[in-house]
Amino acid sequence: MTPADLTAAMAARKAQGQRIAALTAYDYPTARLLDEAGLDVILVGDSLGMVVLGLPNTTEVTLDMIVHHTRAVRRGVQRALLLADLPIHTYDTPEMARASARCLIEAGADAVKLEGGTPAQCEVIRGLVSAGIPVSAHLGMLPQHVIEEGGYRRKGKTPEDADRLLHEALATEAAGASLVVLEIVEKAAAGSITAALRIPTIGIGSGDACDGQILVTHDLTGAFPWFRPPFAKALGDVAGEMQKAAAAYIGAVRR
Ligand code: KIV
């Protein structure tokens, strides 16, 4: 799909009020289960670092890691849009971004996601789109900057910060992004951005005014019990079920 086709499809969905349900996947069985469940978008997120690889944050995730997991996810996805994250420092320049994004597209991604909406980052988006690579922007809390920021802080709380985010969102749309993830953005600011854009916003911890929602699947399914962000409600208990099955197995083996 070309960037223009994806943008048109996404804008049409938004215009029809069809909300977008998105989750992350990092492996074949999860991707296949989510695709068969009817998810609209599946993201090979760099949250992979924490919930699969046991790293403290996303800053140690490499392009090779995302390529490896995108290949596995691609094998399980037939109908959802497959996004893959460009890891930190793989899109510092438009040339670097094009080379990195091509690896993700060759691994099976339909589009790539990158963090930020500064003029330099919009230049990167423009470069990808002009190379035929569809892009999702990611604004608000930028997990690849968690170390400088000193934590996962809510964005858009002051009128100035809300204005900055709106400006960045409009700039990413003008640069050719087909959708925008808004992470931990104040609900009112997320609502204003959603109203101002033609392309959909996908919120995570940003209230219900967005055009869609995304969560880390491990948070939704209760598969990572050691940490879950306060905005993510677990609707399952995968960790509990796994430990129950393991305990039953241990009992049966040691009987
Ligand atoms: O890496 C990720 O899983 C993400 C989502 C939280 C949006 O970027």
PDB file of C-alpha atoms and ligand atoms in Angstrom:
ATOM      1  CA  MET A   1       0.000   0.000   0.000  1.00  0.00           C
ATOM      2  CA  THR A   2       1.345   3.469  -0.849  1.00  0.00           C
ATOM      3  CA  PRO A   3       1.436   6.204   1.810  1.00  0.00           C
ATOM      4  CA  ALA A   4      -1.271   8.115  -0.089  1.00  0.00           C
ATOM      5  CA  ASP A   5      -3.523   5.004  -0.212  1.00  0.00           C
ATOM      6  CA  LEU A   6      -3.088   4.357   3.508  1.00  0.00           C
ATOM      7  CA  THR A   7      -3.741   8.007   4.391  1.00  0.00           C
ATOM      8  CA  ALA A   8      -6.899   8.009   2.244  1.00  0.00           C
ATOM      9  CA  ALA A   9      -8.118   4.739   3.820  1.00  0.00           C
ATOM     10  CA  MET A  10      -7.412   6.025   7.337  1.00  0.00           C
ATOM     11  CA  ALA A  11      -9.042   9.409   6.688  1.00  0.00           C
ATOM     12  CA  ALA A  12     -12.124   7.690   5.227  1.00  0.00           C
ATOM     13  CA  ARG A  13     -12.386   5.465   8.311  1.00  0.00           C
ATOM     14  CA  LYS A  14     -12.190   8.516  10.530  1.00  0.00           C
ATOM     15  CA  ALA A  15     -14.776  10.406   8.483  1.00  0.00           C
ATOM     16  CA  GLN A  16     -17.153   7.437   8.872  1.00  0.00           C
ATOM     17  CA  GLY A  17     -16.594   7.377  12.648  1.00  0.00           C
ATOM     18  CA  GLN A  18     -15.121   3.842  12.571  1.00  0.00           C
ATOM     19  CA  ARG A  19     -12.896   3.572  15.629  1.00  0.00           C
ATOM     20  CA  ILE A  20      -9.596   1.733  15.403  1.00  0.00           C
ATOM     21  CA  ALA A  21      -8.703  -1.111  17.801  1.00  0.00           C
ATOM     22  CA  ALA A  22      -4.941  -1.673  17.981  1.00  0.00           C
ATOM     23  CA  LEU A  23      -2.672  -3.892  20.095  1.00  0.00           C
ATOM     24  CA  THR A  24       0.983  -4.912  20.079  1.00  0.00           C
ATOM     25  CA  ALA A  25       2.362  -8.328  19.084  1.00  0.00           C
ATOM     26  CA  TYR A  26       5.899  -9.640  19.002  1.00  0.00           C
ATOM     27  CA  ASP A  27       5.470 -13.304  18.021  1.00  0.00           C
ATOM     28  CA  TYR A  28       3.548 -15.521  15.601  1.00  0.00           C
ATOM     29  CA  PRO A  29       0.887 -17.058  17.896  1.00  0.00           C
ATOM     30  CA  THR A  30      -0.057 -13.731  19.499  1.00  0.00           C
ATOM     31  CA  ALA A  31      -0.196 -12.002  16.121  1.00  0.00           C
ATOM     32  CA  ARG A  32      -2.379 -14.763  14.681  1.00  0.00           C
ATOM     33  CA  LEU A  33      -4.740 -14.760  17.673  1.00  0.00           C
ATOM     34  CA  LEU A  34      -5.116 -10.969  17.545  1.00  0.00           C
ATOM     35  CA  ASP A  35      -5.613 -10.945  13.784  1.00  0.00           C
ATOM     36  CA  GLU A  36      -8.244 -13.687  14.034  1.00  0.00           C
ATOM     37  CA  ALA A  37      -9.915 -11.729  16.865  1.00  0.00           C
ATOM     38  CA  GLY A  38     -10.405  -8.840  14.415  1.00  0.00           C
ATOM     39  CA  LEU A  39      -7.893  -6.182  15.496  1.00  0.00           C
ATOM     40  CA  ASP A  40      -7.548  -3.344  12.966  1.00  0.00           C
ATOM     41  CA  VAL A  41      -3.891  -2.571  13.652  1.00  0.00           C
ATOM     42  CA  ILE A  42      -1.100  -4.741  15.094  1.00  0.00           C
ATOM     43  CA  LEU A  43       2.112  -3.019  16.183  1.00  0.00           C
ATOM     44  CA  VAL A  44       5.507  -4.625  16.629  1.00  0.00           C
ATOM     45  CA  GLY A  45       6.354  -2.020  19.253  1.00  0.00           C
ATOM     46  CA  ASP A  46       9.707  -1.359  20.810  1.00  0.00           C
ATOM     47  CA  SER A  47       7.891  -2.106  24.091  1.00  0.00           C
ATOM     48  CA  LEU A  48       9.273  -5.507  23.023  1.00  0.00           C
ATOM     49  CA  GLY A  49      12.329  -4.466  25.048  1.00  0.00           C
ATOM     50  CA  MET A  50      10.430  -4.488  28.335  1.00  0.00           C
ATOM     51  CA  VAL A  51       7.644  -7.057  28.009  1.00  0.00           C
ATOM     52  CA  VAL A  52       9.539  -9.698  25.996  1.00  0.00           C
ATOM     53  CA  LEU A  53      13.259  -9.120  26.510  1.00  0.00           C
ATOM     54  CA  GLY A  54      13.271  -7.934  30.147  1.00  0.00           C
ATOM     55  CA  LEU A  55      15.074  -4.661  29.427  1.00  0.00           C
ATOM     56  CA  PRO A  56      14.399  -1.577  31.600  1.00  0.00           C
ATOM     57  CA  ASN A  57      13.014   0.581  28.735  1.00  0.00           C
ATOM     58  CA  THR A  58      12.964   0.845  24.931  1.00  0.00           C
ATOM     59  CA  THR A  59      16.361   2.498  24.531  1.00  0.00           C
ATOM     60  CA  GLU A  60      18.319  -0.753  24.080  1.00  0.00           C
ATOM     61  CA  VAL A  61      16.037  -2.118  21.363  1.00  0.00           C
ATOM     62  CA  THR A  62      17.808  -2.474  18.018  1.00  0.00           C
ATOM     63  CA  LEU A  63      16.651  -2.604  14.416  1.00  0.00           C
ATOM     64  CA  ASP A  64      17.691  -6.275  14.192  1.00  0.00           C
ATOM     65  CA  MET A  65      15.395  -7.113  17.118  1.00  0.00           C
ATOM     66  CA  ILE A  66      12.390  -5.404  15.524  1.00  0.00           C
ATOM     67  CA  VAL A  67      13.167  -7.015  12.149  1.00  0.00           C
ATOM     68  CA  HIS A  68      13.328 -10.482  13.756  1.00  0.00           C
ATOM     69  CA  HIS A  69       9.982 -10.045  15.550  1.00  0.00           C
ATOM     70  CA  THR A  70       8.292  -8.355  12.573  1.00  0.00           C
ATOM     71  CA  ARG A  71       9.061 -11.444  10.457  1.00  0.00           C
ATOM     72  CA  ALA A  72       7.370 -13.666  13.055  1.00  0.00           C
ATOM     73  CA  VAL A  73       4.348 -11.363  13.398  1.00  0.00           C
ATOM     74  CA  ARG A  74       3.950 -11.094   9.611  1.00  0.00           C
ATOM     75  CA  ARG A  75       3.489 -14.879   9.421  1.00  0.00           C
ATOM     76  CA  GLY A  76       0.475 -14.568  11.744  1.00  0.00           C
ATOM     77  CA  VAL A  77      -1.224 -11.490  10.266  1.00  0.00           C
ATOM     78  CA  GLN A  78      -3.532 -11.824   7.275  1.00  0.00           C
ATOM     79  CA  ARG A  79      -5.806  -8.793   7.497  1.00  0.00           C
ATOM     80  CA  ALA A  80      -4.778  -6.222  10.136  1.00  0.00           C
ATOM     81  CA  LEU A  81      -2.489  -3.314   9.259  1.00  0.00           C
ATOM     82  CA  LEU A  82       0.986  -4.278  10.501  1.00  0.00           C
ATOM     83  CA  LEU A  83       3.019  -1.396  11.958  1.00  0.00           C
ATOM     84  CA  ALA A  84       6.620  -1.759  13.143  1.00  0.00           C
ATOM     85  CA  ASP A  85       8.547   0.661  15.354  1.00  0.00           C
ATOM     86  CA  LEU A  86      11.735   2.321  14.190  1.00  0.00           C
ATOM     87  CA  PRO A  87      13.998   1.966  17.258  1.00  0.00           C
ATOM     88  CA  ILE A  88      15.894   4.870  18.803  1.00  0.00           C
ATOM     89  CA  HIS A  89      18.749   6.278  16.656  1.00  0.00           C
ATOM     90  CA  THR A  90      17.672   4.364  13.544  1.00  0.00           C
ATOM     91  CA  TYR A  91      16.009   7.471  12.052  1.00  0.00           C
ATOM     92  CA  ASP A  92      18.310  10.322  13.092  1.00  0.00           C
ATOM     93  CA  THR A  93      18.597  11.497   9.472  1.00  0.00           C
ATOM     94  CA  PRO A  94      16.272  11.028   6.467  1.00  0.00           C
ATOM     95  CA  GLU A  95      18.865   8.713   4.808  1.00  0.00           C
ATOM     96  CA  MET A  96      19.234   6.566   7.924  1.00  0.00           C
ATOM     97  CA  ALA A  97      15.449   6.457   8.343  1.00  0.00           C
ATOM     98  CA  ARG A  98      14.945   5.264   4.764  1.00  0.00           C
ATOM     99  CA  ALA A  99      17.501   2.461   5.136  1.00  0.00           C
ATOM    100  CA  SER A 100      16.061   1.359   8.502  1.00  0.00           C
ATOM    101  CA  ALA A 101      12.444   1.550   7.343  1.00  0.00           C
ATOM    102  CA  ARG A 102      13.230  -0.506   4.238  1.00  0.00           C
ATOM    103  CA  CYS A 103      14.486  -3.315   6.519  1.00  0.00           C
ATOM    104  CA  LEU A 104      11.162  -3.268   8.408  1.00  0.00           C
ATOM    105  CA  ILE A 105       9.105  -3.211   5.208  1.00  0.00           C
ATOM    106  CA  GLU A 106      11.169  -6.117   3.799  1.00  0.00           C
ATOM    107  CA  ALA A 107      10.499  -7.994   7.067  1.00  0.00           C
ATOM    108  CA  GLY A 108       6.763  -7.611   6.406  1.00  0.00           C
ATOM    109  CA  ALA A 109       5.626  -4.321   7.959  1.00  0.00           C
ATOM    110  CA  ASP A 110       2.957  -2.343   6.094  1.00  0.00           C
ATOM    111  CA  ALA A 111       4.078   0.924   7.713  1.00  0.00           C
ATOM    112  CA  VAL A 112       6.641   2.173  10.223  1.00  0.00           C
ATOM    113  CA  LYS A 113       6.147   4.266  13.363  1.00  0.00           C
ATOM    114  CA  LEU A 114       8.546   6.883  14.709  1.00  0.00           C
ATOM    115  CA  GLU A 115       8.518   9.200  17.710  1.00  0.00           C
ATOM    116  CA  GLY A 116       8.380  12.992  17.549  1.00  0.00           C
ATOM    117  CA  GLY A 117       7.023  15.867  15.503  1.00  0.00           C
ATOM    118  CA  THR A 118       9.815  18.466  15.452  1.00  0.00           C
ATOM    119  CA  PRO A 119      10.721  20.053  12.086  1.00  0.00           C
ATOM    120  CA  ALA A 120      13.677  17.614  11.770  1.00  0.00           C
ATOM    121  CA  GLN A 121      11.445  14.638  12.502  1.00  0.00           C
ATOM    122  CA  CYS A 122       8.844  15.903  10.004  1.00  0.00           C
ATOM    123  CA  GLU A 123      11.648  16.046   7.434  1.00  0.00           C
ATOM    124  CA  VAL A 124      12.309  12.372   8.176  1.00  0.00           C
ATOM    125  CA  ILE A 125       8.577  11.586   7.728  1.00  0.00           C
ATOM    126  CA  ARG A 126       8.552  13.481   4.411  1.00  0.00           C
ATOM    127  CA  GLY A 127      11.618  11.511   3.252  1.00  0.00           C
ATOM    128  CA  LEU A 128      10.006   8.164   4.109  1.00  0.00           C
ATOM    129  CA  VAL A 129       6.713   9.055   2.462  1.00  0.00           C
ATOM    130  CA  SER A 130       8.445  10.253  -0.683  1.00  0.00           C
ATOM    131  CA  ALA A 131      10.280   6.892  -0.774  1.00  0.00           C
ATOM    132  CA  GLY A 132       6.873   5.151  -0.734  1.00  0.00           C
ATOM    133  CA  ILE A 133       7.013   4.056   2.921  1.00  0.00           C
ATOM    134  CA  PRO A 134       3.820   4.710   4.952  1.00  0.00           C
ATOM    135  CA  VAL A 135       4.364   6.277   8.380  1.00  0.00           C
ATOM    136  CA  SER A 136       2.586   6.521  11.712  1.00  0.00           C
ATOM    137  CA  ALA A 137       3.709   9.392  13.919  1.00  0.00           C
ATOM    138  CA  HIS A 138       3.939   9.005  17.722  1.00  0.00           C
ATOM    139  CA  LEU A 139       3.528  12.138  19.875  1.00  0.00           C
ATOM    140  CA  GLY A 140       3.074  13.011  23.551  1.00  0.00           C
ATOM    141  CA  MET A 141       5.136  10.916  25.933  1.00  0.00           C
ATOM    142  CA  LEU A 142       8.028   9.576  23.835  1.00  0.00           C
ATOM    143  CA  PRO A 143       9.328   6.392  25.508  1.00  0.00           C
ATOM    144  CA  GLN A 144      12.635   6.591  23.608  1.00  0.00           C
ATOM    145  CA  HIS A 145      13.294   9.782  25.659  1.00  0.00           C
ATOM    146  CA  VAL A 146      12.333   8.330  29.027  1.00  0.00           C
ATOM    147  CA  ILE A 147      15.870   8.654  30.421  1.00  0.00           C
ATOM    148  CA  GLU A 148      16.198  12.415  29.661  1.00  0.00           C
ATOM    149  CA  GLU A 149      12.598  12.956  30.849  1.00  0.00           C
ATOM    150  CA  GLY A 150      13.160  11.060  34.105  1.00  0.00           C
ATOM    151  CA  GLY A 151       9.970   9.001  33.732  1.00  0.00           C
ATOM    152  CA  TYR A 152       6.715   8.526  31.833  1.00  0.00           C
ATOM    153  CA  ARG A 153       5.174  11.983  32.253  1.00  0.00           C
ATOM    154  CA  ARG A 154       1.744  13.127  31.059  1.00  0.00           C
ATOM    155  CA  LYS A 155       1.864  15.672  28.212  1.00  0.00           C
ATOM    156  CA  GLY A 156      -0.401  18.552  27.170  1.00  0.00           C
ATOM    157  CA  LYS A 157      -1.217  19.659  30.699  1.00  0.00           C
ATOM    158  CA  THR A 158      -0.484  23.369  30.152  1.00  0.00           C
ATOM    159  CA  PRO A 159      -2.014  25.453  27.311  1.00  0.00           C
ATOM    160  CA  GLU A 160       1.510  25.937  25.901  1.00  0.00           C
ATOM    161  CA  ASP A 161       2.265  22.220  25.838  1.00  0.00           C
ATOM    162  CA  ALA A 162      -1.188  21.430  24.398  1.00  0.00           C
ATOM    163  CA  ASP A 163      -0.509  24.006  21.630  1.00  0.00           C
ATOM    164  CA  ARG A 164       2.920  22.512  20.942  1.00  0.00           C
ATOM    165  CA  LEU A 165       1.394  19.039  20.576  1.00  0.00           C
ATOM    166  CA  LEU A 166      -1.366  20.322  18.279  1.00  0.00           C
ATOM    167  CA  HIS A 167       1.234  22.094  16.143  1.00  0.00           C
ATOM    168  CA  GLU A 168       3.364  18.921  15.978  1.00  0.00           C
ATOM    169  CA  ALA A 169       0.371  16.748  15.107  1.00  0.00           C
ATOM    170  CA  LEU A 170      -0.634  19.073  12.249  1.00  0.00           C
ATOM    171  CA  ALA A 171       2.986  19.118  11.067  1.00  0.00           C
ATOM    172  CA  THR A 172       3.233  15.303  10.992  1.00  0.00           C
ATOM    173  CA  GLU A 173      -0.036  15.146   9.037  1.00  0.00           C
ATOM    174  CA  ALA A 174       1.274  17.751   6.574  1.00  0.00           C
ATOM    175  CA  ALA A 175       4.508  15.742   6.250  1.00  0.00           C
ATOM    176  CA  GLY A 176       2.460  12.738   5.109  1.00  0.00           C
ATOM    177  CA  ALA A 177       1.871  10.622   8.236  1.00  0.00           C
ATOM    178  CA  SER A 178      -1.166   8.347   7.837  1.00  0.00           C
ATOM    179  CA  LEU A 179      -2.014   8.111  11.541  1.00  0.00           C
ATOM    180  CA  VAL A 180      -0.779   9.501  14.861  1.00  0.00           C
ATOM    181  CA  VAL A 181      -0.337   7.670  18.154  1.00  0.00           C
ATOM    182  CA  LEU A 182      -0.885   9.943  21.177  1.00  0.00           C
ATOM    183  CA  GLU A 183       0.767   8.544  24.303  1.00  0.00           C
ATOM    184  CA  ILE A 184      -0.218   9.774  27.792  1.00  0.00           C
ATOM    185  CA  VAL A 185      -1.641  13.065  26.539  1.00  0.00           C
ATOM    186  CA  GLU A 186      -4.145  15.068  28.607  1.00  0.00           C
ATOM    187  CA  LYS A 187      -7.676  14.139  27.446  1.00  0.00           C
ATOM    188  CA  ALA A 188      -8.634  17.696  26.413  1.00  0.00           C
ATOM    189  CA  ALA A 189      -5.448  18.131  24.351  1.00  0.00           C
ATOM    190  CA  ALA A 190      -5.949  14.719  22.702  1.00  0.00           C
ATOM    191  CA  GLY A 191      -9.528  15.765  21.874  1.00  0.00           C
ATOM    192  CA  SER A 192      -8.404  19.036  20.258  1.00  0.00           C
ATOM    193  CA  ILE A 193      -5.770  17.221  18.180  1.00  0.00           C
ATOM    194  CA  THR A 194      -8.296  14.587  17.116  1.00  0.00           C
ATOM    195  CA  ALA A 195     -10.764  17.294  16.032  1.00  0.00           C
ATOM    196  CA  ALA A 196      -8.087  19.181  14.082  1.00  0.00           C
ATOM    197  CA  LEU A 197      -6.652  16.246  12.090  1.00  0.00           C
ATOM    198  CA  ARG A 198      -8.039  14.518   9.000  1.00  0.00           C
ATOM    199  CA  ILE A 199      -6.026  11.360   9.826  1.00  0.00           C
ATOM    200  CA  PRO A 200      -6.922   9.252  12.887  1.00  0.00           C
ATOM    201  CA  THR A 201      -5.397   9.573  16.343  1.00  0.00           C
ATOM    202  CA  ILE A 202      -4.769   6.358  18.265  1.00  0.00           C
ATOM    203  CA  GLY A 203      -4.599   7.015  21.994  1.00  0.00           C
ATOM    204  CA  ILE A 204      -2.770   5.207  24.765  1.00  0.00           C
ATOM    205  CA  GLY A 205      -3.559   6.654  28.184  1.00  0.00           C
ATOM    206  CA  SER A 206      -4.947   9.752  26.413  1.00  0.00           C
ATOM    207  CA  GLY A 207      -8.695   9.496  27.082  1.00  0.00           C
ATOM    208  CA  ASP A 208     -11.570   8.368  24.909  1.00  0.00           C
ATOM    209  CA  ALA A 209     -11.731  11.293  22.461  1.00  0.00           C
ATOM    210  CA  CYS A 210      -9.153   9.691  20.146  1.00  0.00           C
ATOM    211  CA  ASP A 211     -10.214   7.891  16.960  1.00  0.00           C
ATOM    212  CA  GLY A 212      -8.848   4.605  18.267  1.00  0.00           C
ATOM    213  CA  GLN A 213      -6.984   3.017  21.149  1.00  0.00           C
ATOM    214  CA  ILE A 214      -3.788   0.997  21.441  1.00  0.00           C
ATOM    215  CA  LEU A 215      -2.397  -0.987  24.371  1.00  0.00           C
ATOM    216  CA  VAL A 216       0.561  -3.223  24.985  1.00  0.00           C
ATOM    217  CA  THR A 217      -1.025  -6.696  24.749  1.00  0.00           C
ATOM    218  CA  HIS A 218       0.779  -7.908  27.877  1.00  0.00           C
ATOM    219  CA  ASP A 219      -0.906  -5.091  29.857  1.00  0.00           C
ATOM    220  CA  LEU A 220      -4.366  -5.917  28.470  1.00  0.00           C
ATOM    221  CA  THR A 221      -4.087  -9.665  29.003  1.00  0.00           C
ATOM    222  CA  GLY A 222      -2.311  -9.565  32.375  1.00  0.00           C
ATOM    223  CA  ALA A 223       0.737 -11.343  30.966  1.00  0.00           C
ATOM    224  CA  PHE A 224       3.303  -9.040  32.629  1.00  0.00           C
ATOM    225  CA  PRO A 225       2.223  -8.829  36.297  1.00  0.00           C
ATOM    226  CA  TRP A 226       5.291  -6.989  37.598  1.00  0.00           C
ATOM    227  CA  PHE A 227       4.370  -3.642  36.052  1.00  0.00           C
ATOM    228  CA  ARG A 228       1.274  -2.254  34.365  1.00  0.00           C
ATOM    229  CA  PRO A 229       0.775   1.464  33.637  1.00  0.00           C
ATOM    230  CA  PRO A 230      -2.086   2.990  35.641  1.00  0.00           C
ATOM    231  CA  PHE A 231      -4.199   3.745  32.532  1.00  0.00           C
ATOM    232  CA  ALA A 232      -4.109   0.127  31.261  1.00  0.00           C
ATOM    233  CA  LYS A 233      -6.874  -2.097  32.613  1.00  0.00           C
ATOM    234  CA  ALA A 234      -6.075  -5.825  32.490  1.00  0.00           C
ATOM    235  CA  LEU A 235      -9.031  -7.738  31.039  1.00  0.00           C
ATOM    236  CA  GLY A 236      -7.347 -11.124  31.434  1.00  0.00           C
ATOM    237  CA  ASP A 237      -4.965 -13.008  33.730  1.00  0.00           C
ATOM    238  CA  VAL A 238      -2.532 -14.788  31.436  1.00  0.00           C
ATOM    239  CA  ALA A 239       0.185 -14.764  34.119  1.00  0.00           C
ATOM    240  CA  GLY A 240      -2.157 -16.402  36.633  1.00  0.00           C
ATOM    241  CA  GLU A 241      -3.291 -19.026  34.094  1.00  0.00           C
ATOM    242  CA  MET A 242       0.320 -19.827  33.151  1.00  0.00           C
ATOM    243  CA  GLN A 243       1.370 -20.228  36.765  1.00  0.00           C
ATOM    244  CA  LYS A 244      -1.709 -22.388  37.459  1.00  0.00           C
ATOM    245  CA  ALA A 245      -0.865 -24.673  34.530  1.00  0.00           C
ATOM    246  CA  ALA A 246       2.803 -24.799  35.598  1.00  0.00           C
ATOM    247  CA  ALA A 247       1.826 -25.659  39.206  1.00  0.00           C
ATOM    248  CA  ALA A 248      -0.538 -28.405  37.970  1.00  0.00           C
ATOM    249  CA  TYR A 249       2.245 -29.778  35.744  1.00  0.00           C
ATOM    250  CA  ILE A 250       4.797 -29.697  38.584  1.00  0.00           C
ATOM    251  CA  GLY A 251       2.293 -31.537  40.808  1.00  0.00           C
ATOM    252  CA  ALA A 252       1.660 -34.170  38.127  1.00  0.00           C
ATOM    253  CA  VAL A 253       5.389 -34.710  37.421  1.00  0.00           C
ATOM    254  CA  ARG A 254       6.388 -34.957  41.107  1.00  0.00           C
ATOM    255  CA  ARG A 255       3.417 -37.099  42.181  1.00  0.00           C
TER     256      ARG A 255
HETATM  257  O1  KIV B   1       6.192   0.297  21.664  1.00  0.00           O
HETATM  258  C1  KIV B   1       4.964   0.300  21.815  1.00  0.00           C
HETATM  259  O2  KIV B   1       4.346  -0.687  22.224  1.00  0.00           O
HETATM  260  C2  KIV B   1       4.241   1.534  21.490  1.00  0.00           C
HETATM  261  C3  KIV B   1       2.823   1.617  21.953  1.00  0.00           C
HETATM  262  C4  KIV B   1       2.799   1.774  23.410  1.00  0.00           C
HETATM  263  C5  KIV B   1       2.085   2.691  21.264  1.00  0.00           C
HETATM  264  O3  KIV B   1       4.785   2.417  20.914  1.00  0.00           O
END
